[in-house]
PDB file of C-alpha atoms in Angstrom:
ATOM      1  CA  UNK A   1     104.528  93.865 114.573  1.00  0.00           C
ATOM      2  CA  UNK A   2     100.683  94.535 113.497  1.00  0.00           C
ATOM      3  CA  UNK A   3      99.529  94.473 109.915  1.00  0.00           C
ATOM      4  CA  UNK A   4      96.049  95.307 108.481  1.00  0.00           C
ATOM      5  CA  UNK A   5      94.375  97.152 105.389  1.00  0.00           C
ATOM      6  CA  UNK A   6      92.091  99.609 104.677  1.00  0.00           C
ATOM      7  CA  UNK A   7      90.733 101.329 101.801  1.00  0.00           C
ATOM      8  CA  UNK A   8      89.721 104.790 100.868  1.00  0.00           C
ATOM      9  CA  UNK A   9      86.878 105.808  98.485  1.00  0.00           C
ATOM     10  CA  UNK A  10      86.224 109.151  96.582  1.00  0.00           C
ATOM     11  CA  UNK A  11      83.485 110.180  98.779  1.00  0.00           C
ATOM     12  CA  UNK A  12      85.003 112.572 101.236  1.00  0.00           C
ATOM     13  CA  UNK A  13      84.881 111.226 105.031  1.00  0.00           C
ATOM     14  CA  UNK A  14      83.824 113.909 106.630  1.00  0.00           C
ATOM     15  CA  UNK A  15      84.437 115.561 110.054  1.00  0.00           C
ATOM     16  CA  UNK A  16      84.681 118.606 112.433  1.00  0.00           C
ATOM     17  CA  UNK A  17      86.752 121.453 111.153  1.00  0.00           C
ATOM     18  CA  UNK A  18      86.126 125.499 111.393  1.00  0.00           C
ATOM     19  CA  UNK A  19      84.395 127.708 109.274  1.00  0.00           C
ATOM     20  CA  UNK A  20      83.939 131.685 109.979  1.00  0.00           C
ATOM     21  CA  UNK A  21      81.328 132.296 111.808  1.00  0.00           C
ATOM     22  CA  UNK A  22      77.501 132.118 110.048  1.00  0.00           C
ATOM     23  CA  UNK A  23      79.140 130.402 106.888  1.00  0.00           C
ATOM     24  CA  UNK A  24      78.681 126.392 106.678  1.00  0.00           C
ATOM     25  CA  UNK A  25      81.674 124.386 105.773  1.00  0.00           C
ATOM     26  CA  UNK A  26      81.685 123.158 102.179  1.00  0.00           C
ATOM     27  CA  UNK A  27      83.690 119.820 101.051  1.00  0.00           C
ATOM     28  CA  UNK A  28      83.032 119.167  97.045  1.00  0.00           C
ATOM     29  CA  UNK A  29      81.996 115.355  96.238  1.00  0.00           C
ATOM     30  CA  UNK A  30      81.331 113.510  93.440  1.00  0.00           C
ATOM     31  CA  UNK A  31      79.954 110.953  95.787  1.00  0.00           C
ATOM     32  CA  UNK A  32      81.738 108.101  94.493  1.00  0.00           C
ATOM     33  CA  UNK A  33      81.883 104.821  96.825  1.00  0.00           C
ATOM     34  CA  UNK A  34      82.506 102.457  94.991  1.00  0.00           C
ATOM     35  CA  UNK A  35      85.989 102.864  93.644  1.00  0.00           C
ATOM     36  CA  UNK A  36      88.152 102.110  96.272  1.00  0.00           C
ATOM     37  CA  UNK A  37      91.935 102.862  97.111  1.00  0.00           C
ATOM     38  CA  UNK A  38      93.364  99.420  99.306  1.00  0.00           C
ATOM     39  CA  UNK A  39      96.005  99.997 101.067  1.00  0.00           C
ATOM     40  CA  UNK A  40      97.907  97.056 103.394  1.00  0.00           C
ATOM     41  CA  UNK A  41     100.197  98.550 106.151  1.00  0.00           C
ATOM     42  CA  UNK A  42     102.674  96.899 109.123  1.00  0.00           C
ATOM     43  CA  UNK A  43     104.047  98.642 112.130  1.00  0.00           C
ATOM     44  CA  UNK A  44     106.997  98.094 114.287  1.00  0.00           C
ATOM     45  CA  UNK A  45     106.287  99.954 117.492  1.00  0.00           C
ATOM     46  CA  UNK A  46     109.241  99.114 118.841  1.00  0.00           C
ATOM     47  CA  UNK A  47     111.101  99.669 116.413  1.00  0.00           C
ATOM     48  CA  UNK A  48     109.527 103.144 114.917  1.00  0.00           C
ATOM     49  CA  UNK A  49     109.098 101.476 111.713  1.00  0.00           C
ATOM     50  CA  UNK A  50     106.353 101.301 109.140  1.00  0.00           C
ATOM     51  CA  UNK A  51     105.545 100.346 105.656  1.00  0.00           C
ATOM     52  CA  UNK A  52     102.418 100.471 102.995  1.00  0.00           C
ATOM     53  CA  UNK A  53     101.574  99.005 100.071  1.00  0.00           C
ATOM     54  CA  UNK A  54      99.168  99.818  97.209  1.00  0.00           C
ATOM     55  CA  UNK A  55      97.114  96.467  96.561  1.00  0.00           C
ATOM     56  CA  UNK A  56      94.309  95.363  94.158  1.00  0.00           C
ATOM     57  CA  UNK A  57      92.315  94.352  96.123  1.00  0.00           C
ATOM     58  CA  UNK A  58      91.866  93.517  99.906  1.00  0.00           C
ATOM     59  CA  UNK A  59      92.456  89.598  99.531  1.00  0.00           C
ATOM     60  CA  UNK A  60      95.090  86.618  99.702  1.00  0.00           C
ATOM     61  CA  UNK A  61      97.063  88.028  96.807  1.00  0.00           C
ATOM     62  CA  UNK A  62      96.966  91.038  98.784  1.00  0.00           C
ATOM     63  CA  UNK A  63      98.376  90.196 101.580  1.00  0.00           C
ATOM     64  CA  UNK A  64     100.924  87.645 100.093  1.00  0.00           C
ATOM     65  CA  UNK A  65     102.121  91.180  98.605  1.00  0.00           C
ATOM     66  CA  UNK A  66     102.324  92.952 101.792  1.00  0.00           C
ATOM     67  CA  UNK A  67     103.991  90.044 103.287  1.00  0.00           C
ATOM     68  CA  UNK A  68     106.854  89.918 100.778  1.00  0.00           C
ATOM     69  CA  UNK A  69     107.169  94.083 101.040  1.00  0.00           C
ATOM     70  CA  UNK A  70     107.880  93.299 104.547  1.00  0.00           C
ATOM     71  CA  UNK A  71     109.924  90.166 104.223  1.00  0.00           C
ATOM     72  CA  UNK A  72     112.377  92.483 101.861  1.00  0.00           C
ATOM     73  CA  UNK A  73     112.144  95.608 103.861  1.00  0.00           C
ATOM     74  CA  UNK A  74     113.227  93.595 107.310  1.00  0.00           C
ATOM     75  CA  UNK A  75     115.962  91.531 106.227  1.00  0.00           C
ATOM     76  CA  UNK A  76     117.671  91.422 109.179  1.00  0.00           C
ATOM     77  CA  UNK A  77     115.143  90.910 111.585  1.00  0.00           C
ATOM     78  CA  UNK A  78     112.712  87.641 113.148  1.00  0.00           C
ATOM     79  CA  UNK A  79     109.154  88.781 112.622  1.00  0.00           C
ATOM     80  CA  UNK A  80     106.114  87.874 114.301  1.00  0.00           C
ATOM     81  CA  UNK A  81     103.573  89.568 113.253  1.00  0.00           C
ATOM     82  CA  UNK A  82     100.138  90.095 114.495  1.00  0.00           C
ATOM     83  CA  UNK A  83      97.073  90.074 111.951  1.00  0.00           C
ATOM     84  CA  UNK A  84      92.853  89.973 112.906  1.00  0.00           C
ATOM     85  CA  UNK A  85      92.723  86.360 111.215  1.00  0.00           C
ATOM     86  CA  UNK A  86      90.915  87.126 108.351  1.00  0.00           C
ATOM     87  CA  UNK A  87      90.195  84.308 105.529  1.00  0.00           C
ATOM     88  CA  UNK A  88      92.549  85.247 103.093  1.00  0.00           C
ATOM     89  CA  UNK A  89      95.211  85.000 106.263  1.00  0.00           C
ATOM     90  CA  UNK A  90      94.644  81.507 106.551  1.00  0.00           C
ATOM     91  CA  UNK A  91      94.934  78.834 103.976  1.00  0.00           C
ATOM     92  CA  UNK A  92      97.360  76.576 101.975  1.00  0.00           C
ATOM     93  CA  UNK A  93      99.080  79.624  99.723  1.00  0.00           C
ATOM     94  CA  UNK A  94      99.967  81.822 102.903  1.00  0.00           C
ATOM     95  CA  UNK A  95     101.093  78.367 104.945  1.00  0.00           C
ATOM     96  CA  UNK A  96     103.328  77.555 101.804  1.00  0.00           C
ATOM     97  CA  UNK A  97     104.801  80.996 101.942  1.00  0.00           C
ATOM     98  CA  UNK A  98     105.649  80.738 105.337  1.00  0.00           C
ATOM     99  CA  UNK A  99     107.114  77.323 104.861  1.00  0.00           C
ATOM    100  CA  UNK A 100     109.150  79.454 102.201  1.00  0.00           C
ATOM    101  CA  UNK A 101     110.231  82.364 104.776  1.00  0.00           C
ATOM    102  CA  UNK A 102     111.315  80.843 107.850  1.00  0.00           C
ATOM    103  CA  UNK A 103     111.729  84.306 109.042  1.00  0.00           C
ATOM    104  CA  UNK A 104     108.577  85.681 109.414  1.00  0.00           C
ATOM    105  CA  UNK A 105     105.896  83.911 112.234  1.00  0.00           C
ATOM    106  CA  UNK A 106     101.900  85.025 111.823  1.00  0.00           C
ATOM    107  CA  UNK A 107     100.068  85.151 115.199  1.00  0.00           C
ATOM    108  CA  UNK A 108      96.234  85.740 114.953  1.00  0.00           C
ATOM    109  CA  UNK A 109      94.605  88.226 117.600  1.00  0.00           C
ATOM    110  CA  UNK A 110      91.323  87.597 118.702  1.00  0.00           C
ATOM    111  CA  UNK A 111      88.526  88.117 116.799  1.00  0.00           C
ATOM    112  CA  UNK A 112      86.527  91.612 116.485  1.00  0.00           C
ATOM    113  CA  UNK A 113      89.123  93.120 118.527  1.00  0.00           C
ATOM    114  CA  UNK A 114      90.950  95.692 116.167  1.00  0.00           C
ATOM    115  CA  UNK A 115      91.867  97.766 119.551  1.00  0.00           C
ATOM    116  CA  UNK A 116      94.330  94.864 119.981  1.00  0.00           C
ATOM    117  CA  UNK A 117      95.926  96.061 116.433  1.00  0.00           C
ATOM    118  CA  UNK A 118      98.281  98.686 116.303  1.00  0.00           C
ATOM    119  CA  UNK A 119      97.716  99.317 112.521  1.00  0.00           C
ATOM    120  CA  UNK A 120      94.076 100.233 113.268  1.00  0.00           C
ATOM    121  CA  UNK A 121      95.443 103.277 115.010  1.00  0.00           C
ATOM    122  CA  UNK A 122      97.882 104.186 112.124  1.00  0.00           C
ATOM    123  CA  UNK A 123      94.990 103.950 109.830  1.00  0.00           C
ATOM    124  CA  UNK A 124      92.505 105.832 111.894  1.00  0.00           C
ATOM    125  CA  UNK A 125      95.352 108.822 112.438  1.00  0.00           C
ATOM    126  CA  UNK A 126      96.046 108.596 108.329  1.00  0.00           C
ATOM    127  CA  UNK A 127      92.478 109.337 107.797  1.00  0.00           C
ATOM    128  CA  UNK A 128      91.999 112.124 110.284  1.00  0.00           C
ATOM    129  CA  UNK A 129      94.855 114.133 109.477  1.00  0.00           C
ATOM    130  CA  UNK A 130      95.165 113.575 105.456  1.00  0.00           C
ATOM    131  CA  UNK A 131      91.680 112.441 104.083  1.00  0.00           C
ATOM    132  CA  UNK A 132      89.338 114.304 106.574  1.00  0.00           C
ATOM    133  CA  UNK A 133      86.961 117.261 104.809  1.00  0.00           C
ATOM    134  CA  UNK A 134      89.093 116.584 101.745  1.00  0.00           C
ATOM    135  CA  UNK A 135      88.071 115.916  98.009  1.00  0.00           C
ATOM    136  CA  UNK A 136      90.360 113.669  95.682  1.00  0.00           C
ATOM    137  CA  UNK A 137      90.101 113.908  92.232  1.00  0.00           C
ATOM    138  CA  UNK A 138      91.436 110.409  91.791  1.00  0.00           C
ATOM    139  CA  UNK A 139      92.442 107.099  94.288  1.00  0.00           C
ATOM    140  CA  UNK A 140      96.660 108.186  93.322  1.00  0.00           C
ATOM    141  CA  UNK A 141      95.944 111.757  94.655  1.00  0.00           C
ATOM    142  CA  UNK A 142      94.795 109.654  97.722  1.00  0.00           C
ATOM    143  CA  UNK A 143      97.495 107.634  97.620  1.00  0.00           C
ATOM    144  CA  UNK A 144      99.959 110.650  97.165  1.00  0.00           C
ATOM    145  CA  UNK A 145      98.628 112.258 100.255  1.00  0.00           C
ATOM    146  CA  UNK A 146      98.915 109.144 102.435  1.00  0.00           C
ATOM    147  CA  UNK A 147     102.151 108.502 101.143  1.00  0.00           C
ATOM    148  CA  UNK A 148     103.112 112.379 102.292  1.00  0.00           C
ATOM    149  CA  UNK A 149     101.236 112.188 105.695  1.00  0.00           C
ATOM    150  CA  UNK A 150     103.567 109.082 106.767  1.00  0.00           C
ATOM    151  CA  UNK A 151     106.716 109.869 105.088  1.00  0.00           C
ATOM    152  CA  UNK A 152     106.570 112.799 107.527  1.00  0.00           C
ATOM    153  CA  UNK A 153     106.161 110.843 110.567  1.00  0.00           C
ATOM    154  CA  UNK A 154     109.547 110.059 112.607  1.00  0.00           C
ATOM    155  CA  UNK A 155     109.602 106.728 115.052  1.00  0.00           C
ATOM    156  CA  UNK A 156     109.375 108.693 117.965  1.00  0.00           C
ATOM    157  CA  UNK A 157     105.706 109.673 116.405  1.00  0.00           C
ATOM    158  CA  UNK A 158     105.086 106.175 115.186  1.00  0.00           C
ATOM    159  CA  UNK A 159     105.758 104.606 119.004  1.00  0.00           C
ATOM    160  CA  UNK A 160     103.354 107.418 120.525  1.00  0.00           C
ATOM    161  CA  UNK A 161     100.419 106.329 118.057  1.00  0.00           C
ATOM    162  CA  UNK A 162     101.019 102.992 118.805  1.00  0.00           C
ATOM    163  CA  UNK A 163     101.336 104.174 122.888  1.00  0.00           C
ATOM    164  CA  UNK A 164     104.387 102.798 123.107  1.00  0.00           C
ATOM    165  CA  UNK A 165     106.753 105.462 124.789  1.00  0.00           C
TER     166      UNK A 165
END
């Protein structure tokens, strides 16, 4: 399994699309970047699964959170899971709660190599298809729209984005 997170701002990300010819294609900003949606996600390739969580922010707390979210929503299952080694990965709180959850195994990929993470391609597919050429009013439309774009996805989908089929 492969977990990561992202976030979203209000500033629309912007990308090809059509427009009729001799008209310009117009996306409405506000050009907020500084409020930020963070969102920490896990995939299962082979098992077609996937989960998300809303965090605070992208840190330790953060990803204690999507830890436990995972923990619960795998009961039955060992776990190994696969993260890019960042800081708040590391330390005395998330060794404790693996002391705590004899279950679940972290292995660190190398670093700077997200093409080793399966979650980077979730991510990159969430923002092409839901928050491309698109203007949020708020982070929970965002949020509402991710939730949609994935809830829609069956494991059959989930192992091709992953390329494992």
């Amino acid at each position: 399994m492969f977990q990561d997170e992202t976030g979203f701002t209000l500033h629309p990300r912007l990308g090809f699309d059509w427009a009729r010819r001799g008209e310009r294609l117009h996306v409405p900003t506000t050009s907020q970047h500084h409020t930020r949606l963070i969102l920490s996600g896990w995939v299962a390739p082979l098992l077609g699964r996937y989960g998300m969580i809303r965090t605070e922010h992208g840190n330790r707390e953060g990803f204690l959170a999507a830890l436990r979210d995972l923990y619960r929503r795998l009961r039955e299952r060992q776990i190994t899971l696969y993260v890019d080694g960042s800081g708040w990965q590391k330390g005395l709180p998330v060794r404790e709660f693996l002391r705590t959850h004899p279950r679940l195994h972290l292995e660190y990929l190398p670093p700077y190599q997200p093409a080793l993470n399966m979650q980077e391609r979730i991510w990159r597919r969430i923002r092409y298809k839901a928050t491309t050429n698109c203007w949020f009013a708020s982070l929970n439309d965002i949020w509402d729209t991710v939730q949609r774009t994935t809830d829609a996805w069956t494991p059959r989908k989930l192992q091709r984005l992953c390329n494992f089929t």
